[in-house]
GROMACS .gro file of C-alpha atoms in nm:
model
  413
    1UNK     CA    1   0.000   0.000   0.000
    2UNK     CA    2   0.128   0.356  -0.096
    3UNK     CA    3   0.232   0.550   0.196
    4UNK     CA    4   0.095   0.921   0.156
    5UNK     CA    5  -0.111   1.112  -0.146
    6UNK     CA    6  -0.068   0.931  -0.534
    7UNK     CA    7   0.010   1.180  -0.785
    8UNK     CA    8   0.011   1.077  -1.159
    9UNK     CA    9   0.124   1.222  -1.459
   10UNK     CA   10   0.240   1.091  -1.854
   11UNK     CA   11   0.622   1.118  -1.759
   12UNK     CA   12   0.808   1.165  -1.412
   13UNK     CA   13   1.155   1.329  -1.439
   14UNK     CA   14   1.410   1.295  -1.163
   15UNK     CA   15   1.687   1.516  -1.108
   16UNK     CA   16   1.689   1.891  -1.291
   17UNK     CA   17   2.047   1.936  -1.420
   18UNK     CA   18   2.059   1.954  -1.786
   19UNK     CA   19   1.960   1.607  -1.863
   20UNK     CA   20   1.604   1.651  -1.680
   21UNK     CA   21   1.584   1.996  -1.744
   22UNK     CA   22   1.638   1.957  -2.121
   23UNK     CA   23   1.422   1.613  -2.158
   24UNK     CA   24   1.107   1.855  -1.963
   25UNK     CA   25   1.204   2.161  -2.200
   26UNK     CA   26   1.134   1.923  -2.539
   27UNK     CA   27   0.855   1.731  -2.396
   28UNK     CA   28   0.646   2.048  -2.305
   29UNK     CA   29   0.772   2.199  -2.650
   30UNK     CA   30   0.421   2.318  -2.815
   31UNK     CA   31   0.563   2.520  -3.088
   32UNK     CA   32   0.671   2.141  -3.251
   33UNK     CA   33   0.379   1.986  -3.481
   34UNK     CA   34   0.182   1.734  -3.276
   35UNK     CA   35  -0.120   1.606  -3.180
   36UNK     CA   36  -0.357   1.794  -2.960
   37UNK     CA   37  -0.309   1.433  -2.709
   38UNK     CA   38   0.103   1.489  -2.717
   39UNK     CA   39   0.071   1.836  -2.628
   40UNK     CA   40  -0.154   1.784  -2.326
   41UNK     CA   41   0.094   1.524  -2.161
   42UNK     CA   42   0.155   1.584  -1.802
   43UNK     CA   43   0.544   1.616  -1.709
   44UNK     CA   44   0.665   1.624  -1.357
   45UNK     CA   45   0.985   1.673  -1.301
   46UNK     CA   46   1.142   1.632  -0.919
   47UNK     CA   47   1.429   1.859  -0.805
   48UNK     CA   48   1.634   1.814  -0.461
   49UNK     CA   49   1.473   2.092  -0.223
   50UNK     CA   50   1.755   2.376  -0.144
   51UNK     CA   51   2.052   2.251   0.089
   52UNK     CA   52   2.371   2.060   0.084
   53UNK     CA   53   2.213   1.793  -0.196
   54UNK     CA   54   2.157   2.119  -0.421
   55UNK     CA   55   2.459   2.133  -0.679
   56UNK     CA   56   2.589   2.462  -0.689
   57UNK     CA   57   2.555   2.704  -1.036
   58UNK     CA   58   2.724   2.523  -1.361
   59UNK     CA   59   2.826   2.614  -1.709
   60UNK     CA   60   2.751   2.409  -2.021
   61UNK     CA   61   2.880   2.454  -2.342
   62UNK     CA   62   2.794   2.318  -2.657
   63UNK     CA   63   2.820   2.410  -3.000
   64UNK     CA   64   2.530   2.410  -3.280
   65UNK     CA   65   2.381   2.620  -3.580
   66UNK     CA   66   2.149   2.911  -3.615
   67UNK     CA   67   2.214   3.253  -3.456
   68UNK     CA   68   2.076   3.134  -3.070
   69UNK     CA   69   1.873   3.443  -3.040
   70UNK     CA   70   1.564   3.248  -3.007
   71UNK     CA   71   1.448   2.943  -2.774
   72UNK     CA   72   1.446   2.590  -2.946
   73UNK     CA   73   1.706   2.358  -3.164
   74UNK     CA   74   1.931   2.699  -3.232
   75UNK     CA   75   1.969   2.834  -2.892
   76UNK     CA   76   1.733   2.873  -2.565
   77UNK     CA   77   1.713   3.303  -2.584
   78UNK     CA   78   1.848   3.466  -2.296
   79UNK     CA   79   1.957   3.110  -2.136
   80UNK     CA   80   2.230   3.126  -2.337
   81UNK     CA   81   2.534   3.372  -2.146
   82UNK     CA   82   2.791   3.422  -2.447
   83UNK     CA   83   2.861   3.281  -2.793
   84UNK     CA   84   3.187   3.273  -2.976
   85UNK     CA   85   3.209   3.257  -3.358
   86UNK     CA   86   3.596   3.169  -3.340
   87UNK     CA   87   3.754   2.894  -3.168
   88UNK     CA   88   4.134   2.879  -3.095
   89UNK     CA   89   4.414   2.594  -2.991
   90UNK     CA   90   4.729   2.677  -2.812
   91UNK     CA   91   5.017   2.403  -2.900
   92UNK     CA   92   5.295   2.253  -2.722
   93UNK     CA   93   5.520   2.519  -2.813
   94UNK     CA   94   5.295   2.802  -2.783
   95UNK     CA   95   5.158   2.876  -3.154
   96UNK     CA   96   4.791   2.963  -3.208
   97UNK     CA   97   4.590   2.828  -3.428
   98UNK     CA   98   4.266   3.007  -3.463
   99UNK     CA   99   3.972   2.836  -3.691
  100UNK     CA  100   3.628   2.964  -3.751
  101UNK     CA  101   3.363   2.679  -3.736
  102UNK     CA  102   3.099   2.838  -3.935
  103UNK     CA  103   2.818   2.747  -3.943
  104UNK     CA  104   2.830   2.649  -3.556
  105UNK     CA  105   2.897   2.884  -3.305
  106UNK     CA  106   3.005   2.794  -2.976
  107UNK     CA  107   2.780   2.861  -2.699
  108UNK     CA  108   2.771   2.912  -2.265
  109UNK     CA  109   2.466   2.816  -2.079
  110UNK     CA  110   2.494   2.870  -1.679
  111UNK     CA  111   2.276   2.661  -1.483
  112UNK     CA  112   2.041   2.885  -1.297
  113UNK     CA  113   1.949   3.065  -1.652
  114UNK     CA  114   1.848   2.713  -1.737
  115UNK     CA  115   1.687   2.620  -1.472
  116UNK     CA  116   1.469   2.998  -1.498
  117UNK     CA  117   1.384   2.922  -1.883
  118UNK     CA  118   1.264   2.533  -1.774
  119UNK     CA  119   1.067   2.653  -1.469
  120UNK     CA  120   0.906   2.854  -1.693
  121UNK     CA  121   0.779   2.683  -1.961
  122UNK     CA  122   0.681   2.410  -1.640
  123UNK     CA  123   0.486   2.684  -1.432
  124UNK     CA  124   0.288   2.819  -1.821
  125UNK     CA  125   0.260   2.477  -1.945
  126UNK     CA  126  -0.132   2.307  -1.814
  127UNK     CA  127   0.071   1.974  -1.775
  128UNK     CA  128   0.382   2.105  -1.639
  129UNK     CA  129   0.459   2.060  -1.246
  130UNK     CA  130   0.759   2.110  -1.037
  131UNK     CA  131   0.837   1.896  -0.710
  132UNK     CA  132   1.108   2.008  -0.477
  133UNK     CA  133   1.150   1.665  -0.295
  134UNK     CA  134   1.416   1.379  -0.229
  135UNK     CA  135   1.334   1.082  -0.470
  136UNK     CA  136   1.411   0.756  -0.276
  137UNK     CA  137   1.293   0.448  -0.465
  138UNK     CA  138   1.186   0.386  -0.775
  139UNK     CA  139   0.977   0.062  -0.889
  140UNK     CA  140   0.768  -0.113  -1.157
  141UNK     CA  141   0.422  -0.138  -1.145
  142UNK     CA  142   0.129  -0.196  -1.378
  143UNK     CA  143   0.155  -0.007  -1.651
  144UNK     CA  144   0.404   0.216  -1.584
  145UNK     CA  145   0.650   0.311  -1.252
  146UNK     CA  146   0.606   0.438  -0.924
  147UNK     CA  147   0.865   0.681  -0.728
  148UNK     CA  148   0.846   0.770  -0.354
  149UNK     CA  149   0.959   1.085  -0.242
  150UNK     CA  150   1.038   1.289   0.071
  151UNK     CA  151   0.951   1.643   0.047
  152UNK     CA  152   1.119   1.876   0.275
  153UNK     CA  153   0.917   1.845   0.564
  154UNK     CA  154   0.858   1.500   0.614
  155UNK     CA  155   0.590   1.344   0.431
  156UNK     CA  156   0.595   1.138   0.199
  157UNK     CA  157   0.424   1.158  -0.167
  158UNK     CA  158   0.396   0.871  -0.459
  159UNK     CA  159   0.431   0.964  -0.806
  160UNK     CA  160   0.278   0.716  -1.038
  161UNK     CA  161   0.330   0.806  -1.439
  162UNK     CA  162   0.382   0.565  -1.762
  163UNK     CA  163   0.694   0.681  -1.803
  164UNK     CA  164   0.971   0.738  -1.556
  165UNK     CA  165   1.317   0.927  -1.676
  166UNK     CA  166   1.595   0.881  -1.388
  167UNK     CA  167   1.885   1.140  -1.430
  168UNK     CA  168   2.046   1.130  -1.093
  169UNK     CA  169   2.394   1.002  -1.072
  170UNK     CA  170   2.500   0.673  -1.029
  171UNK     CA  171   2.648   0.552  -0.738
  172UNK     CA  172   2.918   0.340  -0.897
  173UNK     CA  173   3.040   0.329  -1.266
  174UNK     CA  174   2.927   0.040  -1.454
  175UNK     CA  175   3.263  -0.164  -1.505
  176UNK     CA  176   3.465  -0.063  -1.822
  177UNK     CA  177   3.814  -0.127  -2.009
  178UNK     CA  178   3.965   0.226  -1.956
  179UNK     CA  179   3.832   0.500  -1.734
  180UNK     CA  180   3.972   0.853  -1.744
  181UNK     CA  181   3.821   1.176  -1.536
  182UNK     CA  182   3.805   1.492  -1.682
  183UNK     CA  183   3.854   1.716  -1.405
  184UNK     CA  184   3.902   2.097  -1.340
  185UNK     CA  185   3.873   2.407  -1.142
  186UNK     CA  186   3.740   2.761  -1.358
  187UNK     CA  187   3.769   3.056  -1.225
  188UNK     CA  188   3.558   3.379  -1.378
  189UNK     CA  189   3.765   3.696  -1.305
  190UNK     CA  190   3.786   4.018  -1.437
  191UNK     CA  191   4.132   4.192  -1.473
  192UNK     CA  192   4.209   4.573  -1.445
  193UNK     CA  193   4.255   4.657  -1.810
  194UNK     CA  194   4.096   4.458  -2.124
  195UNK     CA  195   4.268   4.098  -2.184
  196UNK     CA  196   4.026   3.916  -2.353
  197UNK     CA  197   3.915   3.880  -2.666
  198UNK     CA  198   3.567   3.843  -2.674
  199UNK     CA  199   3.467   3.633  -3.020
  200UNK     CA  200   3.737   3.377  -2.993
  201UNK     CA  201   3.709   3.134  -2.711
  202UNK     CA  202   4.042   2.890  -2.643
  203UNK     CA  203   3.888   2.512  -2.629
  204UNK     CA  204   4.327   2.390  -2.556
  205UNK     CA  205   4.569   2.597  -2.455
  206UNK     CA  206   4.862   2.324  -2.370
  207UNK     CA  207   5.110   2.557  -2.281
  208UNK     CA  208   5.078   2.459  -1.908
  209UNK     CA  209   5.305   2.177  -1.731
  210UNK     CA  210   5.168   1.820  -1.834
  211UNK     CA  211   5.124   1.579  -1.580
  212UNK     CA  212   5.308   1.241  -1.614
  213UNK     CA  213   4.993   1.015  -1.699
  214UNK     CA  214   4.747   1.200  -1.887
  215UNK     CA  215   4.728   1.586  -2.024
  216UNK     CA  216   4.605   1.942  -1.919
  217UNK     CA  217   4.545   2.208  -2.046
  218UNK     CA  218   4.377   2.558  -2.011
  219UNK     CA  219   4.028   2.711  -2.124
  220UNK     CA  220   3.946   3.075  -2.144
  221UNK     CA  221   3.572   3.130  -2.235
  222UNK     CA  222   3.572   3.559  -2.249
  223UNK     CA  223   3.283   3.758  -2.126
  224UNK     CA  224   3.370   4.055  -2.212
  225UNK     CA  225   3.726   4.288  -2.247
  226UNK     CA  226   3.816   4.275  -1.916
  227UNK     CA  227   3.585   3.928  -1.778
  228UNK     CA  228   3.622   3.563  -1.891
  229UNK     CA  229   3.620   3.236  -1.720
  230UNK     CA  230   3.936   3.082  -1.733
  231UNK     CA  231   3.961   2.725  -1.636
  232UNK     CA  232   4.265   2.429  -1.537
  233UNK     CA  233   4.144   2.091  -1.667
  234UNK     CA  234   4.341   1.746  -1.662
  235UNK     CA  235   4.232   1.403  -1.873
  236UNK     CA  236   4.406   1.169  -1.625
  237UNK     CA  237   4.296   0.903  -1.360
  238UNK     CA  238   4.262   1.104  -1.053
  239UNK     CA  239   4.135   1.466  -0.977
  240UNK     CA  240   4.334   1.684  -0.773
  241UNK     CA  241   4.312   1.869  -0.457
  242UNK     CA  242   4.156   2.176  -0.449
  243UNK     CA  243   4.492   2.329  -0.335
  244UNK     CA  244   4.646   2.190  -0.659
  245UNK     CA  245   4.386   2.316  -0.868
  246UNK     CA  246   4.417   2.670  -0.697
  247UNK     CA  247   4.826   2.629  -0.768
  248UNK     CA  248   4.766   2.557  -1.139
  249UNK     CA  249   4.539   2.798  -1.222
  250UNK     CA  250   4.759   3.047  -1.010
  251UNK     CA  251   4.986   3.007  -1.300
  252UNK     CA  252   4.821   2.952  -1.574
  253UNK     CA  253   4.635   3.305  -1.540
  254UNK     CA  254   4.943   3.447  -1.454
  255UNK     CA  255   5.249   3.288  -1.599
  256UNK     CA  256   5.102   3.218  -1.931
  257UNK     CA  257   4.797   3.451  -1.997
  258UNK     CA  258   5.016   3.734  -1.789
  259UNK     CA  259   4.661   3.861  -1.707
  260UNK     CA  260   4.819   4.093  -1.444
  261UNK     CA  261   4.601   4.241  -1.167
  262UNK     CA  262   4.301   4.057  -1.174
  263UNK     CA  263   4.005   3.948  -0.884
  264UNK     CA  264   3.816   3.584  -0.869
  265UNK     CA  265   3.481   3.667  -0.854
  266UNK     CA  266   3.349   3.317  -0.821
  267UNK     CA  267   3.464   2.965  -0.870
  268UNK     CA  268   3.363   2.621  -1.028
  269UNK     CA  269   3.487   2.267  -0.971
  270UNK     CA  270   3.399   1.926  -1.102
  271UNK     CA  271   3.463   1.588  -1.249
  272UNK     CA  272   3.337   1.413  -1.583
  273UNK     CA  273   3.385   1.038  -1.624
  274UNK     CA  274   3.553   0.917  -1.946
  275UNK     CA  275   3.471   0.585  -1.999
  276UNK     CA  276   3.381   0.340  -2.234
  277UNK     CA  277   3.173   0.131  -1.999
  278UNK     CA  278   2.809   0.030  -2.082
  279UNK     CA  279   2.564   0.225  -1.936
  280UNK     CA  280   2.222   0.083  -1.912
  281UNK     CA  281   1.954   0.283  -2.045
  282UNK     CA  282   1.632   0.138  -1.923
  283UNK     CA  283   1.628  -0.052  -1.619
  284UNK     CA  284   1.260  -0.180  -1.594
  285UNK     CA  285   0.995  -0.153  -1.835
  286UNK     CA  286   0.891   0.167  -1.787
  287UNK     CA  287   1.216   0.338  -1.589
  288UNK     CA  288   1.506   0.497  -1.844
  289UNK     CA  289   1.851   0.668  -1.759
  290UNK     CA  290   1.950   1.002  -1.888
  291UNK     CA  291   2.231   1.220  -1.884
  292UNK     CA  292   2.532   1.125  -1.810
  293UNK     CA  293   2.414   0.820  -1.587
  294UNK     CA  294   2.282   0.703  -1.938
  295UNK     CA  295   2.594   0.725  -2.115
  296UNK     CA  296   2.489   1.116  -2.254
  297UNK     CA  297   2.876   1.220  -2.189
  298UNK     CA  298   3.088   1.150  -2.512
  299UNK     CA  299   3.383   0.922  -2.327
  300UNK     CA  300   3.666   1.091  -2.549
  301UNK     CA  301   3.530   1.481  -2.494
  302UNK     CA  302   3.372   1.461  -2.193
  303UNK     CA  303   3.116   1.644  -2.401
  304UNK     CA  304   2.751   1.612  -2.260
  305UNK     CA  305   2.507   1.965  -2.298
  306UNK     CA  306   2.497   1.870  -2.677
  307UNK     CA  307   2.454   1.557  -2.667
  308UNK     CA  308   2.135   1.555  -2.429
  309UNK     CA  309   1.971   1.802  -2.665
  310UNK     CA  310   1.971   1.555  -2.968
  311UNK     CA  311   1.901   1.309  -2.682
  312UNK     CA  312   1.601   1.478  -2.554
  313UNK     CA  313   1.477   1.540  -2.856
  314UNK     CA  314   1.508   1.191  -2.985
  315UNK     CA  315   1.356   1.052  -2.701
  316UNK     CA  316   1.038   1.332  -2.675
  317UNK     CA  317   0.993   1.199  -3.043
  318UNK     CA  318   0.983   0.854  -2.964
  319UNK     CA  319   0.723   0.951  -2.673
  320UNK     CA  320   0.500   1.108  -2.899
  321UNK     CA  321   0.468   0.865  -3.142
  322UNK     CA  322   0.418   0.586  -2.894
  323UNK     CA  323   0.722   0.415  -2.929
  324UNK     CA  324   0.825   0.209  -2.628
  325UNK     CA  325   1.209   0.215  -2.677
  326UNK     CA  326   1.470   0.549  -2.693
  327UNK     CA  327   1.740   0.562  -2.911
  328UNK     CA  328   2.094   0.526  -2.747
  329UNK     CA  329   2.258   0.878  -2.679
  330UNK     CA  330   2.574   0.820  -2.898
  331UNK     CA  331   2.591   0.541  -3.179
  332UNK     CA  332   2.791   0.236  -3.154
  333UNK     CA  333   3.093   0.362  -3.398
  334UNK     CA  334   3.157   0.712  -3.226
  335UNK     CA  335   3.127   0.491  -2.924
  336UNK     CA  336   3.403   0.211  -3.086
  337UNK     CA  337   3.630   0.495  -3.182
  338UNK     CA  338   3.606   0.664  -2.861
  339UNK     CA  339   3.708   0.308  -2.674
  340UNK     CA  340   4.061   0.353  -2.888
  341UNK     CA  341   4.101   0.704  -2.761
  342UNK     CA  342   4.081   0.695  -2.411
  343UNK     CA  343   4.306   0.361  -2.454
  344UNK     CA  344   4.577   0.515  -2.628
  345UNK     CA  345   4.587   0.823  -2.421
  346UNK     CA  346   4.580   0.600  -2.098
  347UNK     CA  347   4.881   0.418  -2.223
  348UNK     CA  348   5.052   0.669  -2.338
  349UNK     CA  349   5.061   0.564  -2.688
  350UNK     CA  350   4.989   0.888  -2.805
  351UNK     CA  351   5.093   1.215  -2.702
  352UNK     CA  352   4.716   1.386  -2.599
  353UNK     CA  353   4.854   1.762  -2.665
  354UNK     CA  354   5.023   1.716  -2.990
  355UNK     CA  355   4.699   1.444  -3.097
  356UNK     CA  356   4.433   1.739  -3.025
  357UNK     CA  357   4.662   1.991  -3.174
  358UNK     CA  358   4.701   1.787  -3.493
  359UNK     CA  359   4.282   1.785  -3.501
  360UNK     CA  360   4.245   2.103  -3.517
  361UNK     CA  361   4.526   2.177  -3.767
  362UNK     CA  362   4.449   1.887  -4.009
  363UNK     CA  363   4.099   1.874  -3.997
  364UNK     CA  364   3.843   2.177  -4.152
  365UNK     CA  365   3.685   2.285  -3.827
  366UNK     CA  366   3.305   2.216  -3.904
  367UNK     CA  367   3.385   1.876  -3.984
  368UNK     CA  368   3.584   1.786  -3.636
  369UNK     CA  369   3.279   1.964  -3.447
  370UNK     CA  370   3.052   1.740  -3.643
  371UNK     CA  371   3.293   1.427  -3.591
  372UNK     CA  372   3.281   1.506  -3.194
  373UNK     CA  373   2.915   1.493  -3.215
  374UNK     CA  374   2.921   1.163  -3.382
  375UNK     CA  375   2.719   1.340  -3.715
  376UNK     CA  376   2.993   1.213  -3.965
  377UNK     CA  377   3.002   0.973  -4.203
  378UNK     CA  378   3.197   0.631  -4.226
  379UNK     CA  379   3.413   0.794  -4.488
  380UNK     CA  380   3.513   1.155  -4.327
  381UNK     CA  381   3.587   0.964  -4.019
  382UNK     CA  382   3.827   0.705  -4.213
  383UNK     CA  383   4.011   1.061  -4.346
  384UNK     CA  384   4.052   1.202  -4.026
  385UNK     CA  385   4.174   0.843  -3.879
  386UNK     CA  386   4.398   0.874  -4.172
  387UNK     CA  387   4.530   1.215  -4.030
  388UNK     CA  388   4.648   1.062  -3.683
  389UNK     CA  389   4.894   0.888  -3.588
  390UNK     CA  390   4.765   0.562  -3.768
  391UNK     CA  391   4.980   0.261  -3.627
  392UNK     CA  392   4.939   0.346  -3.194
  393UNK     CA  393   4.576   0.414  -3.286
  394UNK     CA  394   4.578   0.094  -3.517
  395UNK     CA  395   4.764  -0.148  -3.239
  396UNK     CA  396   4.501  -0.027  -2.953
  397UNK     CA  397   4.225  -0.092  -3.197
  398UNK     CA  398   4.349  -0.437  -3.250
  399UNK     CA  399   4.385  -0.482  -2.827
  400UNK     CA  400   4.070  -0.293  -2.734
  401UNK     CA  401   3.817  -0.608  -2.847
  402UNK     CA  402   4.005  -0.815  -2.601
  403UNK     CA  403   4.065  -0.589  -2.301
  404UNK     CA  404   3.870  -0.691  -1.979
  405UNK     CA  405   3.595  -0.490  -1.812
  406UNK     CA  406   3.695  -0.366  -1.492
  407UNK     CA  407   3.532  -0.199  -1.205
  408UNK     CA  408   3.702   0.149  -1.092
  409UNK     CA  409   3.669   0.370  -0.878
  410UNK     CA  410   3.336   0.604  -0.929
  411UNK     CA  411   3.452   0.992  -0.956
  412UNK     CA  412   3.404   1.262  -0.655
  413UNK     CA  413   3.181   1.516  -0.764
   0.00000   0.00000   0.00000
């Protein structure tokens, strides 16, 4: 017997970082051309109540088409903090290389605008509800799924819906061959005279000190003249202390960008798995995984925003036309050729600066952002396979079929 009041809606969504957010964003989309049933669809999605469990504000970035002006495929309107039509790579030795990706354009989302452009659609939408509660189980019943919750005072509440979308993070990592973190510390400052230039963001800048498993590198996304956020990130096996990170970026802002006098005016911090383990995407009949618990984060990037919007879209498609199954978050060969990354960088096979370098320098840059989104074909990705470095990346290809999975240690966040 149910403990508390029964609520039921269409679709229950738990957890609002982007993956929920974005899923409840599409589904309660009524500018798309659907049925007058699809667009009446109840969506609830259930956020953690303020308080430690809370994460703190985030920034997503992503790249796409169209000018982002307006809400939908080509941007989310004023969600959206800064676009840059240039992109730039800092080498090994210190040369530029500066490419524009036209058509895309490379985009910031923070959090909290997110979350203020989803609540609103939610609070305007007739089908649209928002629950500030603790999810704690989640089960199969009849025709659909049932989650319990804890609201902040106390009682309990079941949610009852036909579909149930579960975005929360995992508590262990489902076991895989190689498993890399990509892990970093940003700080947004703003300096005493102008120092940024404010339509080129730097994706790599490796002219900081490498670590002796793995890479680093820096990341300067520029707000304006004299603002930017300007970040420390490593692809390697464990994050760092805080202290470290602090150290690193100490240097990086001043030793390489020479930013002089500047203030921190607020910080970030986190950890992205790379991994190619399998992660399940439905685990009953009516219960699915999102985000990066369902495999959303592309294991050689650590790219994710992106990839949940084609997700969400995909799977508020499949909703609507009463399909019972989603479609998989990245396909199986941008998945395969992912697997030989991360190997080869965790053996060392390849040299991760001068590999990402050569990308960018070889490669016409709307056809690498397209290859990082897995939207190529079988024959542009045999060229760019061609265009690095072909016999490490051909041995690990030959070992990676026969590596065993492995359970590792799950990432802090």
């Amino acid at each position: 017997m149910s403990a508390g009041p029964v609520d039921t809606s269409d679709v229950v969504i738990l957890g609002g970082g982007a993956a929920g957010l974005s899923l409840a964003y599409r589904l309660l989309d009524t500018d798309t051309d659907t049925d007058t049933d699809a667009d009446a669809a109840t969506v609830t999605v259930v956020e953690p109540p303020d308080g430690p469990v809370r994460p703190a504000e985030r920034t997503w970035c992503y790249w796409d088409q169209g000018d982002g002006d307006s809400e939908g495929d080509a941007g989310f309107g004023e969600a959206v903090t800064a676009t840059w039509p240039l992109l730039r790579v800092h080498g090994p030795d210190g040369s530029p290389l500066t490419v524009d990706p036209a058509p895309f354009r490379y985009r910031m989302v923070r959090s909290t605008a997110f979350e203020r452009l989803v609540h609103t659609r939610l609070e305007r939408s007739p089908g649209g509800r928002l629950l500030r509660a603790t999810a704690d189980t989640v089960r199969d019943v009849p025709a659909g799924a049932e989650v319990r919750c804890t609201a902040p005072g106390g009682w309990t509440l079941t949610l009852r819906a036909r579909h149930v979308f579960d975005s929360r993070p995992l508590r262990a990592l489902p076991p895989a061959r190689t498993q890399l973190l990509q892990h970093f510390r940003g700080w947004f400052v703003r300096t005493g005279t102008d120092r940024f230039d404010p339509v080129v963001a730097d994706l790599m800048d490796f002219r900081v000190p490498q670590p002796r498993h793995g890479l680093a590198f820096g990341y300067v996304l520029p707000l304006a003249p004299d603002r930017a956020l300007v970040e420390y990130t490593e692809f390697s096996r464990r994050p760092l202390t805080t202290a470290a990170y602090e150290a690193a970026l100490g240097h990086y802002a001043r030793e390489v960008l020479r930013l002089g006098e500047f203030a921190v005016e607020s910080a970030e911090q986190g950890v992205i798995p790379m991994t190619d383990a399998r992660f399940p995407r439905r685990t009953g009949p009516a219960v699915f995984r999102i985000g990066t618990a369902g495999g959303a984060t592309r294991p050689a990037t650590g790219y994710t925003f992106a990839a949940v919007q084609r997700h969400s879209r995909a799977v508020a498609a499949a909703l609507r036309d009463g399909r019972a199954t989603v479609p998989a978050p990245h396909g199986r060969r941008a998945l395969a050729m992912d697997a030989v990354l991360l190997r080869a960088l965790d053996t060392g096979r390849i040299d991760g600066p001068a590999f990402f370098t050569g990308l960018f320098r070889r490669t016409p840059a709307p056809r690498l952002l397209r290859f990082l989104d897995g939207a190529t074909s079988l024959r542009e990705e045999w060229g760019i396979g061609l265009r690095t470095p072909v016999g490490p990346m051909l041995r690990t290809a030959l070992e990676v079929p026969f590596l065993p999975r492995r359970t590792h240690p799950a990432p802090g966040t």
